[in-house]
Tab-separated table of C-alpha atoms and ligand atoms in Angstrom:
chain	number	residue	atom	x	y	z
A	1031	UNK	CA	6.078	-7.366	5.235
A	1032	UNK	CA	6.087	-4.809	2.233
A	1033	UNK	CA	4.446	-4.712	-1.309
A	1034	UNK	CA	7.208	-7.010	-2.487
A	1035	UNK	CA	5.336	-9.715	-0.589
A	1036	UNK	CA	8.643	-12.095	-0.685
A	1037	UNK	CA	7.507	-15.776	-1.217
A	1038	UNK	CA	10.854	-17.325	0.223
A	1039	UNK	CA	10.629	-16.426	3.698
A	1040	UNK	CA	11.288	-20.023	5.671
A	1041	UNK	CA	9.974	-19.542	9.213
A	1042	UNK	CA	11.800	-22.160	12.082
A	1043	UNK	CA	9.460	-23.454	15.083
A	1044	UNK	CA	10.761	-24.392	18.325
A	1045	UNK	CA	8.756	-26.099	21.105
A	1046	UNK	CA	5.391	-25.399	21.457
A	1047	UNK	CA	5.070	-23.962	17.998
A	1048	UNK	CA	7.162	-20.852	19.018
A	1049	UNK	CA	8.639	-19.084	16.162
A	1050	UNK	CA	12.354	-18.933	16.826
A	1051	UNK	CA	13.838	-18.006	13.624
A	1052	UNK	CA	13.089	-16.118	10.367
A	1053	UNK	CA	15.233	-16.896	7.004
A	1054	UNK	CA	15.580	-14.849	4.084
A	1055	UNK	CA	13.531	-12.152	5.087
A	1056	UNK	CA	14.651	-8.564	5.692
A	1057	UNK	CA	14.426	-6.997	9.305
A	1058	UNK	CA	11.053	-5.510	8.632
A	1059	UNK	CA	9.422	-8.871	7.180
A	1060	UNK	CA	11.164	-10.760	10.470
A	1061	UNK	CA	9.886	-8.619	12.914
A	1062	UNK	CA	6.355	-9.038	11.496
A	1063	UNK	CA	6.796	-12.758	12.611
A	1064	UNK	CA	8.439	-12.331	15.207
A	1065	UNK	CA	6.197	-10.105	16.676
A	1066	UNK	CA	2.976	-12.107	16.475
A	1067	UNK	CA	4.433	-13.925	19.314
A	1068	UNK	CA	5.414	-10.960	21.640
A	1069	UNK	CA	3.957	-10.387	24.955
A	1070	UNK	CA	2.594	-7.139	23.804
A	1071	UNK	CA	0.281	-8.872	21.601
A	1072	UNK	CA	-3.437	-7.920	21.918
A	1073	UNK	CA	-5.114	-11.667	22.562
A	1074	UNK	CA	-8.761	-10.449	23.975
A	1075	UNK	CA	-11.729	-8.215	22.748
A	1076	UNK	CA	-11.324	-4.972	24.659
A	1077	UNK	CA	-14.315	-2.109	25.457
A	1078	UNK	CA	-13.828	1.357	27.170
A	1079	UNK	CA	-15.628	1.959	30.236
A	1080	UNK	CA	-15.003	4.856	32.365
A	1081	UNK	CA	-11.961	5.760	29.777
A	1082	UNK	CA	-10.365	2.124	30.564
A	1083	UNK	CA	-10.366	-1.055	28.482
A	1084	UNK	CA	-12.264	-3.839	30.115
A	1085	UNK	CA	-11.995	-7.143	28.775
A	1086	UNK	CA	-15.065	-8.420	26.943
A	1087	UNK	CA	-16.297	-11.642	25.601
A	1088	UNK	CA	-15.850	-11.782	21.329
A	1089	UNK	CA	-19.644	-12.173	21.212
A	1090	UNK	CA	-20.312	-8.897	23.027
A	1091	UNK	CA	-17.649	-7.000	21.316
A	1092	UNK	CA	-18.816	-8.183	17.912
A	1093	UNK	CA	-22.437	-6.799	18.696
A	1094	UNK	CA	-21.386	-3.437	19.975
A	1095	UNK	CA	-19.542	-3.253	16.937
A	1096	UNK	CA	-22.578	-3.932	14.733
A	1097	UNK	CA	-24.772	-2.060	16.583
A	1098	UNK	CA	-22.604	1.146	16.531
A	1099	UNK	CA	-21.867	1.102	12.553
A	1100	UNK	CA	-25.704	0.135	12.228
A	1101	UNK	CA	-26.713	3.168	14.037
A	1102	UNK	CA	-24.244	5.509	12.492
A	1103	UNK	CA	-24.977	7.970	9.627
A	1104	UNK	CA	-22.369	8.108	7.903
A	1105	UNK	CA	-19.862	4.619	9.219
A	1106	UNK	CA	-16.177	4.841	7.628
A	1107	UNK	CA	-14.699	1.175	7.133
A	1108	UNK	CA	-11.225	1.956	6.719
A	1109	UNK	CA	-7.914	0.171	6.242
A	1110	UNK	CA	-7.731	-3.626	4.561
A	1111	UNK	CA	-4.490	-3.566	3.505
A	1112	UNK	CA	-2.444	-5.577	5.910
A	1113	UNK	CA	-5.312	-8.355	5.697
A	1114	UNK	CA	-6.207	-10.874	2.725
A	1115	UNK	CA	-8.744	-10.457	0.228
A	1116	UNK	CA	-11.469	-12.447	1.492
A	1117	UNK	CA	-11.532	-10.265	4.386
A	1118	UNK	CA	-11.752	-7.311	2.071
A	1119	UNK	CA	-14.351	-8.978	0.330
A	1120	UNK	CA	-16.444	-9.432	3.650
A	1121	UNK	CA	-16.017	-5.851	4.322
A	1122	UNK	CA	-17.303	-4.641	1.037
A	1123	UNK	CA	-20.301	-6.473	1.917
A	1124	UNK	CA	-20.445	-4.848	5.570
A	1125	UNK	CA	-20.227	-1.521	3.784
A	1126	UNK	CA	-22.898	-2.165	1.778
A	1127	UNK	CA	-25.181	-3.425	4.512
A	1128	UNK	CA	-24.538	-0.080	6.531
A	1129	UNK	CA	-24.736	1.975	3.894
A	1130	UNK	CA	-21.227	3.117	4.558
A	1131	UNK	CA	-17.898	4.137	2.923
A	1132	UNK	CA	-14.933	1.745	2.596
A	1133	UNK	CA	-11.752	3.104	1.981
A	1134	UNK	CA	-8.121	1.697	2.033
A	1135	UNK	CA	-5.027	2.982	2.572
A	1136	UNK	CA	-4.565	3.979	-0.826
A	1137	UNK	CA	-5.985	7.134	0.100
A	1138	UNK	CA	-2.798	7.975	1.536
A	1139	UNK	CA	-0.022	6.484	-0.743
A	1140	UNK	CA	-0.793	5.689	-4.239
A	1141	UNK	CA	-4.549	7.097	-4.757
A	1142	UNK	CA	-3.024	9.765	-7.198
A	1143	UNK	CA	-1.414	6.686	-9.136
A	1144	UNK	CA	-4.640	5.237	-9.276
A	1145	UNK	CA	-6.229	8.074	-10.542
A	1146	UNK	CA	-3.467	8.644	-13.041
A	1147	UNK	CA	-3.717	5.192	-14.302
A	1148	UNK	CA	-7.263	5.444	-14.898
A	1149	UNK	CA	-6.857	8.487	-16.994
A	1150	UNK	CA	-3.806	7.543	-19.462
A	1151	UNK	CA	-3.534	3.929	-19.042
A	1152	UNK	CA	-0.057	2.116	-17.951
A	1153	UNK	CA	2.608	0.207	-19.267
A	1154	UNK	CA	3.937	-2.515	-16.990
A	1155	UNK	CA	4.798	-5.768	-16.213
A	1156	UNK	CA	5.898	-8.395	-13.647
A	1157	UNK	CA	8.552	-8.357	-11.052
A	1158	UNK	CA	10.013	-11.661	-12.814
A	1159	UNK	CA	10.453	-9.664	-16.147
A	1160	UNK	CA	12.138	-6.840	-14.659
A	1161	UNK	CA	14.157	-9.508	-12.879
A	1162	UNK	CA	14.875	-11.227	-16.053
A	1163	UNK	CA	15.096	-8.237	-18.702
A	1164	UNK	CA	15.828	-5.201	-17.180
A	1165	UNK	CA	19.362	-3.386	-17.583
A	1166	UNK	CA	18.004	0.178	-16.707
A	1167	UNK	CA	15.905	0.715	-13.192
A	1168	UNK	CA	15.012	4.121	-12.047
A	1169	UNK	CA	13.788	4.394	-8.496
A	1170	UNK	CA	11.784	8.002	-8.051
A	1171	UNK	CA	10.810	9.452	-5.004
A	1172	UNK	CA	11.146	6.075	-3.191
A	1173	UNK	CA	13.977	4.620	-0.892
A	1174	UNK	CA	13.675	0.724	-1.228
A	1175	UNK	CA	16.726	0.271	0.974
A	1176	UNK	CA	14.735	1.235	3.885
A	1177	UNK	CA	10.928	0.729	2.962
A	1178	UNK	CA	11.193	-2.298	0.972
A	1179	UNK	CA	14.484	-4.002	1.709
A	1180	UNK	CA	14.857	-6.823	-0.658
A	1181	UNK	CA	13.393	-5.035	-3.816
A	1182	UNK	CA	16.720	-4.666	-5.370
A	1183	UNK	CA	18.389	-7.646	-3.696
A	1184	UNK	CA	15.203	-9.901	-5.551
A	1185	UNK	CA	14.056	-8.237	-8.192
A	1186	UNK	CA	15.801	-5.309	-9.857
A	1187	UNK	CA	19.191	-4.400	-9.318
A	1188	UNK	CA	21.187	-7.465	-7.660
A	1189	UNK	CA	20.029	-10.997	-9.296
A	1190	UNK	CA	20.629	-12.376	-12.292
A	1191	UNK	CA	18.013	-12.623	-14.835
A	1192	UNK	CA	17.542	-14.785	-17.960
A	1193	UNK	CA	18.681	-11.987	-20.208
A	1194	UNK	CA	20.762	-10.515	-17.108
A	1195	UNK	CA	23.236	-13.199	-16.649
A	1196	UNK	CA	25.563	-10.832	-15.196
A	1197	UNK	CA	23.045	-9.452	-12.802
A	1198	UNK	CA	24.426	-6.108	-11.209
A	1199	UNK	CA	27.215	-5.727	-13.577
A	1200	UNK	CA	24.839	-5.412	-16.634
A	1201	UNK	CA	22.245	-3.127	-14.774
A	1202	UNK	CA	22.294	0.814	-14.626
A	1203	UNK	CA	20.279	2.296	-11.706
A	1204	UNK	CA	19.142	5.631	-11.478
A	1205	UNK	CA	17.994	7.409	-8.389
A	1206	UNK	CA	15.608	10.590	-8.579
A	1207	UNK	CA	14.735	11.907	-4.878
A	1208	UNK	CA	15.040	15.122	-3.002
A	1209	UNK	CA	17.975	14.103	-0.714
A	1210	UNK	CA	20.854	11.483	-1.528
A	1211	UNK	CA	19.201	8.266	0.274
A	1212	UNK	CA	20.765	5.041	0.915
A	1213	UNK	CA	19.262	3.719	-2.553
A	1214	UNK	CA	20.968	6.717	-4.121
A	1215	UNK	CA	24.385	6.062	-2.508
A	1216	UNK	CA	23.935	2.622	-4.440
A	1217	UNK	CA	22.696	4.247	-8.203
A	1218	UNK	CA	25.083	5.054	-10.736
A	1219	UNK	CA	23.310	8.274	-11.604
A	1220	UNK	CA	21.600	10.486	-8.951
A	1221	UNK	CA	19.107	13.416	-9.711
A	1222	UNK	CA	18.691	15.682	-7.055
A	1223	UNK	CA	15.541	17.486	-7.823
A	1224	UNK	CA	14.246	20.464	-5.898
A	1225	UNK	CA	11.237	19.666	-3.458
A	1226	UNK	CA	7.949	19.840	-5.416
A	1227	UNK	CA	9.915	20.131	-8.913
A	1228	UNK	CA	9.245	16.561	-9.927
A	1229	UNK	CA	6.768	17.344	-12.722
A	1230	UNK	CA	8.880	19.917	-14.209
A	1231	UNK	CA	11.819	17.256	-14.293
A	1232	UNK	CA	9.758	14.942	-16.079
A	1233	UNK	CA	8.394	17.570	-18.517
A	1234	UNK	CA	12.324	18.248	-19.200
A	1235	UNK	CA	13.012	14.777	-20.137
A	1236	UNK	CA	9.900	14.316	-22.087
A	1237	UNK	CA	11.073	17.729	-24.030
A	1238	UNK	CA	14.681	16.274	-24.406
A	1239	UNK	CA	13.220	13.086	-25.980
A	1240	UNK	CA	10.777	14.820	-28.712
A	1241	UNK	CA	14.028	16.794	-29.501
A	1242	UNK	CA	12.906	20.009	-28.411
A	1243	UNK	CA	15.903	22.568	-26.865
A	1244	UNK	CA	15.708	23.160	-23.498
A	1245	UNK	CA	16.390	27.023	-23.032
A	1246	UNK	CA	17.511	26.908	-19.369
A	1247	UNK	CA	20.888	25.896	-17.496
A	1248	UNK	CA	18.752	24.126	-14.968
A	1249	UNK	CA	15.034	22.281	-14.301
A	1250	UNK	CA	13.740	22.086	-11.186
A	1251	UNK	CA	17.248	22.362	-9.529
A	1252	UNK	CA	18.965	19.522	-11.810
A	1253	UNK	CA	21.325	20.971	-14.458
A	1254	UNK	CA	20.141	20.701	-17.979
A	1255	UNK	CA	22.883	18.964	-19.221
A	1256	UNK	CA	22.807	15.906	-16.312
A	1257	UNK	CA	18.955	15.759	-17.442
A	1258	UNK	CA	20.308	15.079	-21.412
A	1259	UNK	CA	22.801	12.565	-19.864
A	1260	UNK	CA	20.530	10.468	-18.059
A	1261	UNK	CA	17.621	10.519	-20.508
A	1262	UNK	CA	20.070	9.037	-23.168
A	1263	UNK	CA	20.904	6.362	-20.577
A	1264	UNK	CA	16.963	5.832	-20.741
A	1265	UNK	CA	16.834	6.075	-24.478
A	1266	UNK	CA	19.250	3.402	-25.078
A	1267	UNK	CA	18.073	0.551	-22.580
A	1268	UNK	CA	17.140	-2.537	-23.903
A	1269	UNK	CA	14.407	-3.136	-21.231
A	1270	UNK	CA	13.969	0.128	-18.436
A	1271	UNK	CA	11.516	-0.118	-15.621
A	1272	UNK	CA	10.609	2.807	-13.504
A	1273	UNK	CA	9.332	2.131	-9.810
A	1274	UNK	CA	7.855	5.536	-7.963
A	1275	UNK	CA	7.161	6.067	-4.273
A	1276	UNK	CA	5.133	8.595	-2.209
A	1277	UNK	CA	8.372	11.123	-3.312
A	1278	UNK	CA	6.042	11.291	-6.486
A	1279	UNK	CA	2.804	10.638	-5.390
A	1280	UNK	CA	2.525	13.033	-2.417
A	1281	UNK	CA	4.274	16.135	-3.384
A	1282	UNK	CA	3.256	18.830	-5.421
A	1283	UNK	CA	1.470	17.822	-8.423
A	1284	UNK	CA	0.179	14.457	-7.158
A	1285	UNK	CA	-1.702	12.500	-9.807
A	1286	UNK	CA	-0.553	14.663	-12.383
A	1287	UNK	CA	3.068	13.679	-11.557
A	1288	UNK	CA	2.133	10.197	-12.234
A	1289	UNK	CA	0.119	11.100	-15.323
A	1290	UNK	CA	3.499	12.965	-16.480
A	1291	UNK	CA	5.839	9.973	-15.550
A	1292	UNK	CA	3.175	7.314	-17.312
A	1293	UNK	CA	3.559	9.773	-20.401
A	1294	UNK	CA	7.485	9.696	-20.088
A	1295	UNK	CA	7.124	5.978	-20.109
A	1296	UNK	CA	4.769	6.305	-23.455
A	1297	UNK	CA	7.471	8.631	-25.067
A	1298	UNK	CA	10.217	6.116	-23.759
A	1299	UNK	CA	8.536	3.390	-25.786
A	1300	UNK	CA	9.113	4.915	-29.155
A	1301	UNK	CA	13.065	3.930	-28.455
A	1302	UNK	CA	12.970	1.060	-26.390
A	1303	UNK	CA	10.977	-1.116	-23.989
A	1304	UNK	CA	9.812	0.635	-20.795
A	1305	UNK	CA	7.307	-0.168	-18.024
A	1306	UNK	CA	6.484	1.612	-14.567
A	1307	UNK	CA	5.185	0.452	-11.206
A	1308	UNK	CA	4.029	1.922	-8.164
A	1309	UNK	CA	6.326	0.773	-5.073
A	1310	UNK	CA	3.195	0.226	-2.778
A	1311	UNK	CA	4.118	-0.060	0.703
A	1312	UNK	CA	1.318	-2.562	2.704
A	1313	UNK	CA	1.831	-6.000	1.874
A	1314	UNK	CA	-1.511	-6.379	0.397
A	1315	UNK	CA	-2.753	-2.955	-0.318
A	1316	UNK	CA	-2.627	-3.924	-4.237
A	1317	UNK	CA	-5.026	-6.633	-2.712
A	1318	UNK	CA	-7.408	-3.988	-1.905
A	1319	UNK	CA	-7.719	-2.313	-5.522
A	1320	UNK	CA	-8.234	-5.941	-6.763
A	1321	UNK	CA	-10.989	-7.145	-4.514
A	1322	UNK	CA	-12.578	-3.395	-4.518
A	1323	UNK	CA	-12.517	-3.202	-8.145
A	1324	UNK	CA	-13.970	-6.678	-8.773
A	1325	UNK	CA	-16.586	-6.492	-6.562
A	1326	UNK	CA	-17.790	-2.763	-7.153
A	1327	UNK	CA	-15.733	-1.158	-10.005
A	1328	UNK	CA	-13.800	1.004	-8.058
A	1329	UNK	CA	-10.298	0.769	-6.369
A	1330	UNK	CA	-10.832	3.117	-3.428
A	1331	UNK	CA	-12.926	5.549	-1.514
A	1332	UNK	CA	-16.454	3.592	-2.343
A	1333	UNK	CA	-19.570	5.483	-0.788
A	1334	UNK	CA	-22.605	2.955	-0.562
A	1335	UNK	CA	-25.065	5.535	1.192
A	1336	UNK	CA	-27.034	5.640	-2.225
A	1337	UNK	CA	-27.553	1.932	-2.146
A	1338	UNK	CA	-25.045	1.547	-4.774
A	1339	UNK	CA	-21.174	2.100	-5.171
A	1340	UNK	CA	-20.548	5.410	-5.597
A	1341	UNK	CA	-16.924	6.838	-6.297
A	1342	UNK	CA	-15.829	10.650	-6.250
A	1343	UNK	CA	-12.236	10.776	-4.464
A	1344	UNK	CA	-11.868	14.205	-2.683
A	1345	UNK	CA	-15.650	13.955	-1.704
A	1346	UNK	CA	-15.497	10.160	-0.689
A	1347	UNK	CA	-12.109	10.110	0.318
A	1348	UNK	CA	-11.302	9.379	4.427
A	1349	UNK	CA	-9.254	12.131	4.898
A	1350	UNK	CA	-11.751	14.485	3.163
A	1351	UNK	CA	-14.512	13.157	5.296
A	1352	UNK	CA	-13.148	13.168	8.725
A	1353	UNK	CA	-11.818	16.813	7.785
A	1354	UNK	CA	-15.400	17.937	7.211
A	1355	UNK	CA	-16.868	16.051	10.167
A	1356	UNK	CA	-19.001	13.959	7.976
A	1357	UNK	CA	-18.089	10.502	9.724
A	1358	UNK	CA	-19.964	9.581	12.898
A	1359	UNK	CA	-18.708	6.229	13.447
A	1360	UNK	CA	-15.781	4.080	11.773
A	1361	UNK	CA	-14.613	0.702	11.790
A	1362	UNK	CA	-10.811	0.398	11.366
A	1363	UNK	CA	-9.348	-3.105	10.029
A	1364	UNK	CA	-5.657	-3.929	9.564
A	1365	UNK	CA	-4.479	-0.467	9.613
A	1366	UNK	CA	-3.419	2.440	11.667
A	1367	UNK	CA	-4.731	5.813	10.769
A	1368	UNK	CA	-4.229	7.657	13.859
A	1369	UNK	CA	-0.120	7.264	13.065
A	1370	UNK	CA	-0.499	7.965	9.447
A	1371	UNK	CA	-3.376	10.528	8.895
A	1372	UNK	CA	-3.246	14.304	9.309
A	1373	UNK	CA	-3.803	15.935	12.847
A	1374	UNK	CA	-7.381	17.418	11.784
A	1375	UNK	CA	-8.551	13.984	10.707
A	1376	UNK	CA	-7.072	12.101	13.849
A	1377	UNK	CA	-8.806	15.016	15.718
A	1378	UNK	CA	-12.544	13.946	14.432
A	1379	UNK	CA	-11.432	10.108	14.549
A	1380	UNK	CA	-10.918	10.667	18.391
A	1381	UNK	CA	-14.510	12.369	18.824
A	1382	UNK	CA	-16.631	9.554	17.293
A	1383	UNK	CA	-16.962	5.954	18.620
A	1384	UNK	CA	-14.119	3.753	16.498
A	1385	UNK	CA	-14.255	-0.062	16.564
A	1386	UNK	CA	-10.673	-1.524	15.602
A	1387	UNK	CA	-9.890	-5.239	14.569
A	1388	UNK	CA	-5.838	-5.084	15.284
A	1389	UNK	CA	-3.674	-7.296	16.701
A	1390	UNK	CA	-1.203	-5.116	18.029
A	1391	UNK	CA	-0.957	-2.012	20.471
A	1392	UNK	CA	-1.350	0.965	18.295
A	1393	UNK	CA	-2.376	4.567	18.263
A	1394	UNK	CA	-5.562	3.981	16.939
A	1395	UNK	CA	-6.207	1.077	19.449
A	1396	UNK	CA	-5.953	3.869	22.210
A	1397	UNK	CA	-8.676	6.208	20.623
A	1398	UNK	CA	-10.886	3.160	19.879
A	1399	UNK	CA	-13.914	2.097	22.047
A	1400	UNK	CA	-13.772	-1.454	21.085
A	1401	UNK	CA	-10.774	-3.410	19.914
A	1402	UNK	CA	-10.813	-7.259	18.332
A	1403	UNK	CA	-7.718	-8.993	18.059
A	1404	UNK	CA	-7.943	-11.202	15.109
A	1405	UNK	CA	-5.534	-14.099	13.755
A	1406	UNK	CA	-2.556	-12.847	11.526
A	1407	UNK	CA	-2.800	-13.058	7.994
A	1408	UNK	CA	-0.242	-15.093	6.500
A	1409	UNK	CA	1.055	-16.112	9.784
A	1410	UNK	CA	-2.068	-17.472	11.877
A	1411	UNK	CA	-4.222	-17.954	9.114
A	1412	UNK	CA	-3.994	-18.384	5.427
A	1413	UNK	CA	-5.691	-16.248	2.559
A	1414	UNK	CA	-4.466	-14.455	-0.760
A	1415	UNK	CA	-2.803	-11.217	-1.182
A	1416	UNK	CA	-1.631	-9.425	-4.331
A	1417	UNK	CA	2.304	-8.225	-4.725
A	1418	UNK	CA	2.888	-4.639	-6.032
A	1419	UNK	CA	2.949	-6.255	-9.538
A	1420	UNK	CA	-0.582	-7.507	-8.890
A	1421	UNK	CA	0.636	-11.144	-8.680
A	1422	UNK	CA	-1.607	-13.199	-6.510
A	1423	UNK	CA	0.284	-14.715	-3.990
A	1424	UNK	CA	-0.899	-17.562	-1.372
A	1425	UNK	CA	-0.273	-16.935	2.381
A	1426	UNK	CA	0.230	-19.825	4.496
A	1427	UNK	CA	-0.536	-20.136	7.955
A	1428	UNK	CA	2.573	-20.772	10.230
A	1429	UNK	CA	1.564	-21.311	13.794
A	1430	UNK	CA	-1.664	-21.098	15.923
A	1431	UNK	CA	-3.110	-18.013	17.141
A	1432	UNK	CA	-4.016	-17.240	20.316
A	1433	UNK	CA	-6.960	-19.096	21.616
A	1434	UNK	CA	-9.994	-17.309	20.877
A	1435	UNK	CA	-8.640	-15.279	17.937
A	1436	UNK	CA	-10.543	-15.557	14.483
A	1437	UNK	CA	-9.515	-14.406	11.290
A	1438	UNK	CA	-10.681	-11.183	10.262
A	1439	UNK	CA	-13.014	-12.361	7.854
A	1440	UNK	CA	-14.614	-14.831	10.596
A	1441	UNK	CA	-15.183	-11.844	12.681
A	1442	UNK	CA	-16.345	-9.618	9.955
A	1443	UNK	CA	-18.944	-12.279	8.822
A	1444	UNK	CA	-20.241	-12.215	12.815
A	1445	UNK	CA	-20.530	-8.415	12.293
A	1446	UNK	CA	-22.198	-8.665	8.936
A	1447	UNK	CA	-24.516	-11.015	10.728
A	1448	UNK	CA	-25.388	-9.014	13.712
A	1449	UNK	CA	-25.862	-5.741	11.313
A	1450	UNK	CA	-28.501	-7.971	9.178
A	1451	UNK	CA	-30.442	-8.979	12.224
A	1452	UNK	CA	-30.422	-5.222	13.321
A	1453	UNK	CA	-31.509	-4.133	9.699
A	1454	UNK	CA	-34.057	-6.534	9.359
B	2029	SF4	S1	11.336	-6.947	1.590
B	2029	SF4	FE1	9.134	-6.602	2.161
B	2029	SF4	S2	8.035	-8.504	1.485
B	2029	SF4	FE2	10.232	-9.112	1.646
B	2029	SF4	S3	10.878	-9.772	3.702
B	2029	SF4	FE3	11.327	-7.799	3.677
B	2029	SF4	S4	9.056	-6.449	4.242
B	2029	SF4	FE4	8.781	-8.610	3.737
């Protein structure tokens, strides 16, 4: 599931509690439920012996994981976005107990958005308000048709809303991207920006809003006349919503792009009502920010080495730590960094002992020394997750997990108990 966290999914069960059909979900969401019972699903804890995985008991895997973390000088506890908030909370206790660094997938997606929001604040709302009020919707550096397949149909473009009874007919969609994506094909306006020039286009929009003359025929590959036309539409919105993705957060400018986009929204609020919202990817990545912030005051990249939470992105972020070769052991929970991290970081991860709590066969599982398959949150165990607009949604248990597979939270509590015994 993605950060849209659709709460209308219906799961039909057949004989023996088999999931036979998933209604209302998109293909991405349905596959999450259907793959839970696939024959490739991991069901038994594994440990590597002479380079090959052998099955071990849960107790042995837990003890070895605790030893691996307790013996390390600089353990990294990474992932957390595909599990529920209580597991994240126990993960924080574990990070504190081993004096490690805890970081979430935010570090490689919307970390720059978090930094920008901390610097300049943010005007936002719930997705329900967007559905009921928005008449102008902007997707910037984001392609929801593929990454968040029901975002447009549930919240922004196609649904009828309380103040938008005619649905799509009352809404204008603007897409800003470096190529004509499938989302762009559905838009009323498409702005094709030169790769790496988003900051300049946002700056041009702000200048036009403030009444300055732009002495150039194009900015960032976009004709100035087109920017003016779109700014006019945005200025005259009844209620506007700008959604941005990694095309803005992870391209040249990074958190300065978001800083500038937030300032654009602040400027637009002089003319009309505007909000902006990051398009969060993993279904509970927003929850990591919430849980980590409640407990430590910081949203990601938190280092407990000093005995108290310390946060300094660039110094305490996973990829920087791995590339500098500082980490000497890792626990990966509900994530697959080997598929997403840069090669230099993955090379270091492959050199150090890694324990992974993961139900599926992933590239991270392949490089791990210990693998513990858990019950899958939202399918085999309940919990709480936060939608991309920070609305908490209760996850339900739909089917029983494979025998012996415990929720992430319980596995982490067992590891924490063992760590405490070692550290006593
Ligand atoms: S849009 Fe996202 S949350 Fe909704 S069903 Fe698809 S993957 Fe799941």
